[in-house]
PDB file of C-alpha atoms in Angstrom:
ATOM      1  CA  UNK A  16       0.000   0.000   0.000  1.00 59.00           C
ATOM      2  CA  UNK A  17       1.776   3.213  -1.136  1.00 60.00           C
ATOM      3  CA  UNK A  18      -0.162   5.189   1.478  1.00 64.00           C
ATOM      4  CA  UNK A  19       1.383   3.182   4.329  1.00 72.00           C
ATOM      5  CA  UNK A  20       4.331   5.484   5.019  1.00 69.00           C
ATOM      6  CA  UNK A  21       5.361   3.479   8.080  1.00 74.00           C
ATOM      7  CA  UNK A  22       6.454   0.636   5.791  1.00 80.00           C
ATOM      8  CA  UNK A  23       8.865   2.719   3.685  1.00 86.00           C
ATOM      9  CA  UNK A  24      11.892   2.217   5.935  1.00 85.00           C
ATOM     10  CA  UNK A  25      11.384  -1.538   5.972  1.00 86.00           C
ATOM     11  CA  UNK A  26      10.964  -1.626   2.200  1.00 87.00           C
ATOM     12  CA  UNK A  27      14.254   0.264   1.758  1.00 88.00           C
ATOM     13  CA  UNK A  28      16.021  -2.620   3.474  1.00 90.00           C
ATOM     14  CA  UNK A  29      14.191  -5.303   1.490  1.00 90.00           C
ATOM     15  CA  UNK A  30      14.099  -4.059  -2.119  1.00 89.00           C
ATOM     16  CA  UNK A  31      17.452  -4.751  -3.870  1.00 90.00           C
ATOM     17  CA  UNK A  32      19.228  -1.647  -5.139  1.00 89.00           C
ATOM     18  CA  UNK A  33      19.161  -2.761  -8.773  1.00 89.00           C
ATOM     19  CA  UNK A  34      15.725  -4.381  -8.711  1.00 90.00           C
ATOM     20  CA  UNK A  35      13.459  -4.099 -11.736  1.00 90.00           C
ATOM     21  CA  UNK A  36      10.191  -2.922 -10.225  1.00 90.00           C
ATOM     22  CA  UNK A  37       6.701  -3.386 -11.607  1.00 88.00           C
ATOM     23  CA  UNK A  38       4.396  -1.257  -9.479  1.00 82.00           C
ATOM     24  CA  UNK A  39       1.389   0.984 -10.037  1.00 77.00           C
ATOM     25  CA  UNK A  40       2.854   4.288 -11.287  1.00 69.00           C
ATOM     26  CA  UNK A  41      -0.159   6.238 -10.045  1.00 74.00           C
ATOM     27  CA  UNK A  42       0.326   5.154  -6.453  1.00 77.00           C
ATOM     28  CA  UNK A  43       4.043   4.548  -6.118  1.00 78.00           C
ATOM     29  CA  UNK A  44       5.962   6.912  -8.373  1.00 79.00           C
ATOM     30  CA  UNK A  45       5.825   9.808  -5.942  1.00 81.00           C
ATOM     31  CA  UNK A  46       7.031   7.803  -2.949  1.00 83.00           C
ATOM     32  CA  UNK A  47       9.557   5.381  -4.466  1.00 84.00           C
ATOM     33  CA  UNK A  48      12.392   7.592  -3.287  1.00 84.00           C
ATOM     34  CA  UNK A  49      11.309   6.898   0.292  1.00 87.00           C
ATOM     35  CA  UNK A  50      10.801   3.152  -0.164  1.00 87.00           C
ATOM     36  CA  UNK A  51      13.768   2.340  -2.438  1.00 90.00           C
ATOM     37  CA  UNK A  52      17.443   3.242  -2.140  1.00 92.00           C
ATOM     38  CA  UNK A  53      17.921   3.484  -5.920  1.00 93.00           C
ATOM     39  CA  UNK A  54      18.104   7.231  -6.539  1.00 94.00           C
ATOM     40  CA  UNK A  55      18.496   6.876 -10.331  1.00 95.00           C
ATOM     41  CA  UNK A  56      15.454   4.700 -11.096  1.00 94.00           C
ATOM     42  CA  UNK A  57      12.974   6.089 -13.615  1.00 93.00           C
ATOM     43  CA  UNK A  58       9.726   5.007 -15.179  1.00 92.00           C
ATOM     44  CA  UNK A  59       9.773   3.598 -18.706  1.00 93.00           C
ATOM     45  CA  UNK A  60       7.364   1.824 -21.045  1.00 95.00           C
ATOM     46  CA  UNK A  61       7.155  -1.900 -21.718  1.00 96.00           C
ATOM     47  CA  UNK A  62       4.887  -4.201 -23.737  1.00 97.00           C
ATOM     48  CA  UNK A  63       3.485  -7.678 -23.165  1.00 97.00           C
ATOM     49  CA  UNK A  64       2.674 -10.127 -25.971  1.00 97.00           C
ATOM     50  CA  UNK A  65       0.941 -13.512 -25.960  1.00 97.00           C
ATOM     51  CA  UNK A  66       1.382 -16.340 -28.472  1.00 96.00           C
ATOM     52  CA  UNK A  67      -1.849 -16.918 -30.393  1.00 92.00           C
ATOM     53  CA  UNK A  68      -0.983 -19.422 -33.121  1.00 78.00           C
ATOM     54  CA  UNK A  69      -1.762 -23.115 -32.666  1.00 60.00           C
ATOM     55  CA  UNK A  70       1.776 -24.227 -33.523  1.00 54.00           C
ATOM     56  CA  UNK A  71       5.145 -23.001 -34.803  1.00 57.00           C
ATOM     57  CA  UNK A  72       5.703 -25.297 -37.788  1.00 66.00           C
ATOM     58  CA  UNK A  73       8.464 -25.381 -40.346  1.00 84.00           C
ATOM     59  CA  UNK A  74      11.323 -23.905 -38.389  1.00 90.00           C
ATOM     60  CA  UNK A  75      13.545 -26.970 -38.866  1.00 90.00           C
ATOM     61  CA  UNK A  76      13.476 -26.477 -42.631  1.00 91.00           C
ATOM     62  CA  UNK A  77      14.744 -22.920 -42.177  1.00 91.00           C
ATOM     63  CA  UNK A  78      17.888 -23.712 -40.173  1.00 94.00           C
ATOM     64  CA  UNK A  79      20.736 -22.311 -42.340  1.00 95.00           C
ATOM     65  CA  UNK A  80      23.343 -24.636 -43.760  1.00 95.00           C
ATOM     66  CA  UNK A  81      26.261 -24.925 -41.365  1.00 96.00           C
ATOM     67  CA  UNK A  82      24.088 -24.365 -38.302  1.00 97.00           C
ATOM     68  CA  UNK A  83      22.378 -26.807 -35.988  1.00 96.00           C
ATOM     69  CA  UNK A  84      19.578 -26.459 -33.468  1.00 96.00           C
ATOM     70  CA  UNK A  85      20.466 -27.633 -29.955  1.00 96.00           C
ATOM     71  CA  UNK A  86      18.031 -28.084 -27.073  1.00 96.00           C
ATOM     72  CA  UNK A  87      19.038 -26.589 -23.726  1.00 97.00           C
ATOM     73  CA  UNK A  88      19.069 -29.850 -21.805  1.00 95.00           C
ATOM     74  CA  UNK A  89      21.473 -31.534 -19.386  1.00 96.00           C
ATOM     75  CA  UNK A  90      23.862 -32.414 -22.223  1.00 96.00           C
ATOM     76  CA  UNK A  91      24.025 -28.761 -23.241  1.00 96.00           C
ATOM     77  CA  UNK A  92      25.030 -27.753 -19.707  1.00 96.00           C
ATOM     78  CA  UNK A  93      28.377 -29.509 -20.244  1.00 94.00           C
ATOM     79  CA  UNK A  94      29.177 -27.896 -23.609  1.00 94.00           C
ATOM     80  CA  UNK A  95      31.085 -25.007 -22.079  1.00 92.00           C
ATOM     81  CA  UNK A  96      33.510 -24.882 -25.007  1.00 95.00           C
ATOM     82  CA  UNK A  97      30.866 -23.107 -27.080  1.00 96.00           C
ATOM     83  CA  UNK A  98      31.161 -19.344 -27.302  1.00 96.00           C
ATOM     84  CA  UNK A  99      28.193 -17.655 -25.559  1.00 96.00           C
ATOM     85  CA  UNK A 100      27.558 -20.793 -23.475  1.00 97.00           C
ATOM     86  CA  UNK A 101      28.158 -18.775 -20.318  1.00 95.00           C
ATOM     87  CA  UNK A 102      25.584 -16.180 -21.360  1.00 94.00           C
ATOM     88  CA  UNK A 103      22.911 -18.864 -21.580  1.00 97.00           C
ATOM     89  CA  UNK A 104      23.933 -20.526 -18.326  1.00 96.00           C
ATOM     90  CA  UNK A 105      23.722 -17.154 -16.552  1.00 95.00           C
ATOM     91  CA  UNK A 106      20.143 -16.883 -17.819  1.00 96.00           C
ATOM     92  CA  UNK A 107      19.332 -20.414 -16.678  1.00 97.00           C
ATOM     93  CA  UNK A 108      20.867 -19.643 -13.286  1.00 96.00           C
ATOM     94  CA  UNK A 109      18.166 -17.003 -12.743  1.00 94.00           C
ATOM     95  CA  UNK A 110      15.863 -19.984 -12.104  1.00 96.00           C
ATOM     96  CA  UNK A 111      15.585 -21.502  -8.633  1.00 95.00           C
ATOM     97  CA  UNK A 112      18.172 -24.078  -9.705  1.00 96.00           C
ATOM     98  CA  UNK A 113      19.444 -25.747 -12.850  1.00 96.00           C
ATOM     99  CA  UNK A 114      17.469 -28.822 -11.872  1.00 97.00           C
ATOM    100  CA  UNK A 115      14.347 -26.675 -11.740  1.00 97.00           C
ATOM    101  CA  UNK A 116      15.016 -25.443 -15.267  1.00 97.00           C
ATOM    102  CA  UNK A 117      15.483 -29.003 -16.514  1.00 96.00           C
ATOM    103  CA  UNK A 118      12.222 -30.023 -14.853  1.00 96.00           C
ATOM    104  CA  UNK A 119      10.073 -27.128 -16.065  1.00 96.00           C
ATOM    105  CA  UNK A 120      12.015 -24.991 -18.520  1.00 96.00           C
ATOM    106  CA  UNK A 121      12.778 -25.315 -22.216  1.00 96.00           C
ATOM    107  CA  UNK A 122      14.995 -23.535 -24.693  1.00 96.00           C
ATOM    108  CA  UNK A 123      16.771 -23.850 -28.010  1.00 97.00           C
ATOM    109  CA  UNK A 124      19.940 -22.382 -29.464  1.00 98.00           C
ATOM    110  CA  UNK A 125      21.459 -22.227 -32.947  1.00 98.00           C
ATOM    111  CA  UNK A 126      25.101 -23.270 -33.098  1.00 98.00           C
ATOM    112  CA  UNK A 127      27.432 -22.168 -35.901  1.00 97.00           C
ATOM    113  CA  UNK A 128      30.830 -23.883 -35.783  1.00 94.00           C
ATOM    114  CA  UNK A 129      31.943 -23.319 -32.168  1.00 95.00           C
ATOM    115  CA  UNK A 130      29.727 -20.323 -31.482  1.00 97.00           C
ATOM    116  CA  UNK A 131      26.116 -20.026 -30.341  1.00 98.00           C
ATOM    117  CA  UNK A 132      24.560 -17.554 -32.770  1.00 98.00           C
ATOM    118  CA  UNK A 133      21.104 -17.172 -31.197  1.00 98.00           C
ATOM    119  CA  UNK A 134      19.153 -18.578 -28.267  1.00 98.00           C
ATOM    120  CA  UNK A 135      15.616 -18.485 -26.915  1.00 97.00           C
ATOM    121  CA  UNK A 136      14.502 -19.893 -23.583  1.00 97.00           C
ATOM    122  CA  UNK A 137      11.991 -19.531 -20.809  1.00 96.00           C
ATOM    123  CA  UNK A 138      12.351 -16.793 -18.212  1.00 95.00           C
ATOM    124  CA  UNK A 139       9.831 -18.348 -15.844  1.00 95.00           C
ATOM    125  CA  UNK A 140       6.855 -20.702 -15.603  1.00 96.00           C
ATOM    126  CA  UNK A 141       3.755 -21.049 -13.455  1.00 96.00           C
ATOM    127  CA  UNK A 142       1.313 -23.882 -14.026  1.00 96.00           C
ATOM    128  CA  UNK A 143       0.655 -24.024 -17.763  1.00 96.00           C
ATOM    129  CA  UNK A 144       1.891 -20.456 -18.361  1.00 97.00           C
ATOM    130  CA  UNK A 145       5.420 -19.367 -19.249  1.00 98.00           C
ATOM    131  CA  UNK A 146       7.411 -16.401 -20.558  1.00 97.00           C
ATOM    132  CA  UNK A 147      10.214 -16.623 -23.111  1.00 97.00           C
ATOM    133  CA  UNK A 148      12.889 -14.311 -24.482  1.00 95.00           C
ATOM    134  CA  UNK A 149      15.535 -14.272 -27.185  1.00 96.00           C
ATOM    135  CA  UNK A 150      19.101 -13.093 -27.776  1.00 95.00           C
ATOM    136  CA  UNK A 151      20.968 -13.005 -31.075  1.00 95.00           C
ATOM    137  CA  UNK A 152      24.731 -12.544 -31.098  1.00 93.00           C
ATOM    138  CA  UNK A 153      25.424  -9.147 -32.674  1.00 89.00           C
ATOM    139  CA  UNK A 154      27.484 -10.756 -35.436  1.00 92.00           C
ATOM    140  CA  UNK A 155      24.436 -12.733 -36.603  1.00 94.00           C
ATOM    141  CA  UNK A 156      21.690 -10.138 -36.509  1.00 91.00           C
ATOM    142  CA  UNK A 157      19.399  -9.263 -39.437  1.00 90.00           C
ATOM    143  CA  UNK A 158      19.534 -12.842 -40.723  1.00 94.00           C
ATOM    144  CA  UNK A 159      16.185 -14.031 -39.381  1.00 93.00           C
ATOM    145  CA  UNK A 160      17.814 -16.185 -36.703  1.00 96.00           C
ATOM    146  CA  UNK A 161      15.890 -14.560 -33.859  1.00 95.00           C
ATOM    147  CA  UNK A 162      12.545 -15.478 -35.389  1.00 94.00           C
ATOM    148  CA  UNK A 163      13.767 -18.976 -36.179  1.00 96.00           C
ATOM    149  CA  UNK A 164      15.042 -19.793 -32.701  1.00 96.00           C
ATOM    150  CA  UNK A 165      11.917 -18.303 -31.081  1.00 96.00           C
ATOM    151  CA  UNK A 166       9.748 -20.551 -33.271  1.00 95.00           C
ATOM    152  CA  UNK A 167      11.802 -23.502 -32.061  1.00 95.00           C
ATOM    153  CA  UNK A 168      11.410 -22.472 -28.416  1.00 95.00           C
ATOM    154  CA  UNK A 169       7.653 -21.972 -28.821  1.00 95.00           C
ATOM    155  CA  UNK A 170       7.404 -25.426 -30.370  1.00 93.00           C
ATOM    156  CA  UNK A 171       9.238 -26.865 -27.338  1.00 94.00           C
ATOM    157  CA  UNK A 172       6.964 -24.982 -24.915  1.00 95.00           C
ATOM    158  CA  UNK A 173       3.846 -26.352 -26.595  1.00 94.00           C
ATOM    159  CA  UNK A 174       5.288 -29.872 -26.607  1.00 93.00           C
ATOM    160  CA  UNK A 175       5.946 -29.547 -22.851  1.00 94.00           C
ATOM    161  CA  UNK A 176       2.269 -28.693 -22.301  1.00 95.00           C
ATOM    162  CA  UNK A 177       2.380 -24.934 -21.798  1.00 96.00           C
ATOM    163  CA  UNK A 178      -0.847 -23.327 -23.001  1.00 94.00           C
ATOM    164  CA  UNK A 179      -0.030 -19.645 -22.557  1.00 96.00           C
ATOM    165  CA  UNK A 180       3.329 -18.338 -23.769  1.00 97.00           C
ATOM    166  CA  UNK A 181       4.161 -14.722 -23.011  1.00 97.00           C
ATOM    167  CA  UNK A 182       6.746 -12.275 -24.318  1.00 97.00           C
ATOM    168  CA  UNK A 183       7.810  -9.028 -22.656  1.00 95.00           C
ATOM    169  CA  UNK A 184      10.069  -6.289 -23.958  1.00 96.00           C
ATOM    170  CA  UNK A 185      10.914  -2.619 -23.755  1.00 96.00           C
ATOM    171  CA  UNK A 186       8.632  -0.448 -25.873  1.00 96.00           C
ATOM    172  CA  UNK A 187      11.803   1.009 -27.405  1.00 95.00           C
ATOM    173  CA  UNK A 188      12.980  -2.404 -28.639  1.00 94.00           C
ATOM    174  CA  UNK A 189      11.658  -2.410 -32.206  1.00 93.00           C
ATOM    175  CA  UNK A 190      13.670  -5.529 -33.053  1.00 91.00           C
ATOM    176  CA  UNK A 191      12.138  -7.589 -30.251  1.00 94.00           C
ATOM    177  CA  UNK A 192       8.649  -6.405 -31.149  1.00 95.00           C
ATOM    178  CA  UNK A 193       9.197  -7.369 -34.789  1.00 94.00           C
ATOM    179  CA  UNK A 194      10.363 -10.868 -33.814  1.00 94.00           C
ATOM    180  CA  UNK A 195       7.322 -11.336 -31.574  1.00 95.00           C
ATOM    181  CA  UNK A 196       4.903 -10.339 -34.317  1.00 94.00           C
ATOM    182  CA  UNK A 197       6.641 -12.510 -36.923  1.00 92.00           C
ATOM    183  CA  UNK A 198       6.445 -15.593 -34.730  1.00 94.00           C
ATOM    184  CA  UNK A 199       2.761 -15.544 -33.862  1.00 93.00           C
ATOM    185  CA  UNK A 200       2.569 -13.275 -30.821  1.00 96.00           C
ATOM    186  CA  UNK A 201       0.008 -10.498 -30.470  1.00 96.00           C
ATOM    187  CA  UNK A 202       0.197  -7.455 -28.225  1.00 97.00           C
ATOM    188  CA  UNK A 203      -1.744  -7.942 -25.011  1.00 96.00           C
ATOM    189  CA  UNK A 204      -1.005  -4.697 -23.142  1.00 95.00           C
ATOM    190  CA  UNK A 205       1.292  -1.771 -22.433  1.00 95.00           C
ATOM    191  CA  UNK A 206       2.621  -1.291 -18.918  1.00 93.00           C
ATOM    192  CA  UNK A 207       5.188   0.669 -16.929  1.00 92.00           C
ATOM    193  CA  UNK A 208       8.296  -0.400 -15.032  1.00 93.00           C
ATOM    194  CA  UNK A 209      10.924   1.322 -12.887  1.00 93.00           C
ATOM    195  CA  UNK A 210      14.661   0.771 -13.262  1.00 94.00           C
ATOM    196  CA  UNK A 211      17.932   2.679 -13.262  1.00 96.00           C
ATOM    197  CA  UNK A 212      19.205   0.902 -16.390  1.00 95.00           C
ATOM    198  CA  UNK A 213      18.996   2.524 -19.809  1.00 96.00           C
ATOM    199  CA  UNK A 214      15.719   1.382 -21.428  1.00 95.00           C
ATOM    200  CA  UNK A 215      17.558   0.217 -24.536  1.00 94.00           C
ATOM    201  CA  UNK A 216      18.905  -3.119 -25.722  1.00 89.00           C
ATOM    202  CA  UNK A 217      20.478  -1.860 -28.975  1.00 87.00           C
ATOM    203  CA  UNK A 218      22.095   1.441 -29.901  1.00 86.00           C
ATOM    204  CA  UNK A 219      19.221   2.567 -32.104  1.00 88.00           C
ATOM    205  CA  UNK A 220      16.486   1.943 -29.544  1.00 93.00           C
ATOM    206  CA  UNK A 221      16.542   5.523 -28.225  1.00 96.00           C
ATOM    207  CA  UNK A 222      17.037   8.841 -29.987  1.00 96.00           C
ATOM    208  CA  UNK A 223      20.103  10.977 -29.383  1.00 97.00           C
ATOM    209  CA  UNK A 224      17.975  13.384 -27.329  1.00 98.00           C
ATOM    210  CA  UNK A 225      16.713  10.515 -25.172  1.00 97.00           C
ATOM    211  CA  UNK A 226      20.250   9.238 -24.549  1.00 98.00           C
ATOM    212  CA  UNK A 227      21.333  12.775 -23.634  1.00 98.00           C
ATOM    213  CA  UNK A 228      18.423  13.091 -21.207  1.00 98.00           C
ATOM    214  CA  UNK A 229      19.420   9.847 -19.491  1.00 98.00           C
ATOM    215  CA  UNK A 230      23.082  10.917 -19.407  1.00 98.00           C
ATOM    216  CA  UNK A 231      22.194  14.179 -17.661  1.00 98.00           C
ATOM    217  CA  UNK A 232      19.971  12.265 -15.230  1.00 98.00           C
ATOM    218  CA  UNK A 233      22.856   9.925 -14.347  1.00 98.00           C
ATOM    219  CA  UNK A 234      25.243  12.853 -13.947  1.00 98.00           C
ATOM    220  CA  UNK A 235      22.866  14.486 -11.468  1.00 98.00           C
ATOM    221  CA  UNK A 236      22.607  11.179  -9.606  1.00 97.00           C
ATOM    222  CA  UNK A 237      26.411  10.855  -9.540  1.00 98.00           C
ATOM    223  CA  UNK A 238      26.631  14.094  -7.575  1.00 97.00           C
ATOM    224  CA  UNK A 239      25.104  12.128  -4.695  1.00 96.00           C
ATOM    225  CA  UNK A 240      26.508   8.653  -5.465  1.00 96.00           C
ATOM    226  CA  UNK A 241      29.664   8.527  -7.590  1.00 97.00           C
ATOM    227  CA  UNK A 242      29.021   5.206  -9.321  1.00 97.00           C
ATOM    228  CA  UNK A 243      26.171   6.549 -11.451  1.00 98.00           C
ATOM    229  CA  UNK A 244      28.797   8.329 -13.547  1.00 98.00           C
ATOM    230  CA  UNK A 245      29.502   4.948 -15.145  1.00 98.00           C
ATOM    231  CA  UNK A 246      25.972   4.782 -16.539  1.00 98.00           C
ATOM    232  CA  UNK A 247      26.304   8.412 -17.585  1.00 99.00           C
ATOM    233  CA  UNK A 248      29.373   7.457 -19.616  1.00 99.00           C
ATOM    234  CA  UNK A 249      27.364   4.702 -21.337  1.00 98.00           C
ATOM    235  CA  UNK A 250      24.565   7.112 -22.206  1.00 98.00           C
ATOM    236  CA  UNK A 251      26.937   9.802 -23.479  1.00 98.00           C
ATOM    237  CA  UNK A 252      28.690   7.203 -25.633  1.00 98.00           C
ATOM    238  CA  UNK A 253      25.331   6.237 -27.152  1.00 97.00           C
ATOM    239  CA  UNK A 254      24.514   9.915 -27.720  1.00 98.00           C
ATOM    240  CA  UNK A 255      27.759  10.265 -29.675  1.00 97.00           C
ATOM    241  CA  UNK A 256      29.390  12.641 -27.180  1.00 98.00           C
ATOM    242  CA  UNK A 257      32.759  10.948 -26.758  1.00 98.00           C
ATOM    243  CA  UNK A 258      34.283  13.770 -24.740  1.00 98.00           C
ATOM    244  CA  UNK A 259      31.601  13.665 -22.054  1.00 98.00           C
ATOM    245  CA  UNK A 260      31.642   9.856 -21.967  1.00 98.00           C
ATOM    246  CA  UNK A 261      35.380   9.893 -21.298  1.00 98.00           C
ATOM    247  CA  UNK A 262      35.002  12.737 -18.801  1.00 98.00           C
ATOM    248  CA  UNK A 263      32.565  10.651 -16.763  1.00 98.00           C
ATOM    249  CA  UNK A 264      35.011   7.743 -16.713  1.00 98.00           C
ATOM    250  CA  UNK A 265      37.742  10.174 -15.702  1.00 98.00           C
ATOM    251  CA  UNK A 266      35.648  11.385 -12.771  1.00 98.00           C
ATOM    252  CA  UNK A 267      35.275   7.785 -11.620  1.00 98.00           C
ATOM    253  CA  UNK A 268      39.035   7.298 -11.784  1.00 97.00           C
ATOM    254  CA  UNK A 269      39.597  10.470  -9.768  1.00 97.00           C
ATOM    255  CA  UNK A 270      37.166   9.176  -7.134  1.00 97.00           C
ATOM    256  CA  UNK A 271      38.957   5.815  -6.862  1.00 97.00           C
ATOM    257  CA  UNK A 272      35.960   3.889  -8.203  1.00 97.00           C
ATOM    258  CA  UNK A 273      36.539   0.358  -9.539  1.00 97.00           C
ATOM    259  CA  UNK A 274      34.402  -1.853 -11.777  1.00 96.00           C
ATOM    260  CA  UNK A 275      34.410  -5.372 -13.144  1.00 95.00           C
ATOM    261  CA  UNK A 276      36.360  -6.146 -16.313  1.00 94.00           C
ATOM    262  CA  UNK A 277      33.259  -7.385 -18.157  1.00 92.00           C
ATOM    263  CA  UNK A 278      31.554  -4.026 -17.608  1.00 95.00           C
ATOM    264  CA  UNK A 279      34.072  -2.611 -20.063  1.00 96.00           C
ATOM    265  CA  UNK A 280      35.017  -5.525 -22.301  1.00 93.00           C
ATOM    266  CA  UNK A 281      31.509  -6.901 -22.946  1.00 87.00           C
ATOM    267  CA  UNK A 282      29.587  -3.639 -22.966  1.00 94.00           C
ATOM    268  CA  UNK A 283      28.029  -2.707 -26.309  1.00 93.00           C
ATOM    269  CA  UNK A 284      27.582   0.896 -25.203  1.00 96.00           C
ATOM    270  CA  UNK A 285      31.360   1.301 -25.477  1.00 97.00           C
ATOM    271  CA  UNK A 286      31.751  -0.219 -28.942  1.00 94.00           C
ATOM    272  CA  UNK A 287      32.518   3.200 -30.428  1.00 95.00           C
ATOM    273  CA  UNK A 288      35.173   3.963 -27.805  1.00 97.00           C
ATOM    274  CA  UNK A 289      36.889   0.625 -27.522  1.00 95.00           C
ATOM    275  CA  UNK A 290      39.744   1.338 -29.951  1.00 95.00           C
ATOM    276  CA  UNK A 291      40.554   4.733 -28.473  1.00 97.00           C
ATOM    277  CA  UNK A 292      43.777   4.985 -26.467  1.00 98.00           C
ATOM    278  CA  UNK A 293      42.197   7.296 -23.871  1.00 98.00           C
ATOM    279  CA  UNK A 294      39.383   4.828 -23.245  1.00 98.00           C
ATOM    280  CA  UNK A 295      41.828   1.945 -22.847  1.00 97.00           C
ATOM    281  CA  UNK A 296      43.959   3.963 -20.437  1.00 97.00           C
ATOM    282  CA  UNK A 297      40.917   4.802 -18.329  1.00 97.00           C
ATOM    283  CA  UNK A 298      39.737   1.200 -18.471  1.00 97.00           C
ATOM    284  CA  UNK A 299      43.126   0.009 -17.180  1.00 96.00           C
ATOM    285  CA  UNK A 300      42.802   2.244 -14.137  1.00 96.00           C
ATOM    286  CA  UNK A 301      39.166   1.440 -13.436  1.00 97.00           C
ATOM    287  CA  UNK A 302      39.099  -2.358 -13.699  1.00 94.00           C
ATOM    288  CA  UNK A 303      39.303  -4.327 -10.470  1.00 86.00           C
ATOM    289  CA  UNK A 304      42.354  -6.581 -10.366  1.00 76.00           C
TER     290      UNK A 304
END
């Protein structure tokens, strides 16, 4: 109850800092700052889709030559020599346990040589309802692989007995929406969420003005908590303002802030900066050893 002010202090200790909150904007938006320690969280739009076709036929005939479809079963768990295997296992580890995923979850990936090119699997399940998502390696995008692997995952969900298959995405994610519509999903509703992460999953998801607005928001937040300057640097990089992106990283270095190596090396926001000597010098001083 957002009107129960006495509960705010307790909620601040319970809600994780980087939680992704789905709450009623009308009741909670004005008081989230009292009930949640995340000072940079903002409201953004999302969409929910539901699968409406009776089946997802024909996907096997569309697997490109040189690729193979692999089910995400116990045998797959041991194939850690495949590139992107860890990405999928991290997703599976969001379940209660790997055994729980094997018992109730399904998923499919497309393997090209020694690399997983695309994968689609369940986020969660309850009774005969489930939600799925998809990722395509950036080197394999715009080849129809996302739609193909989603069709395979839907087929597996139906075979497992799931009757309602859902799909959720950011309203800014035109690519995800297109895949959903191509594979038999229909839009069920719009809704709002709260998070401090950029509401973008690809560089083109937001306009330059939107990236700039987020960058300024993160900079204001960093005046209170230094670490938000890292997200400001991501947003400035996406806005095309290299100087301000590097300046934010420089402010973190001056403050003695440290981050994980993967935040720099596997961060698509920094793709345009990665070959710059100044970025690499800052990275060297900011990465935890």
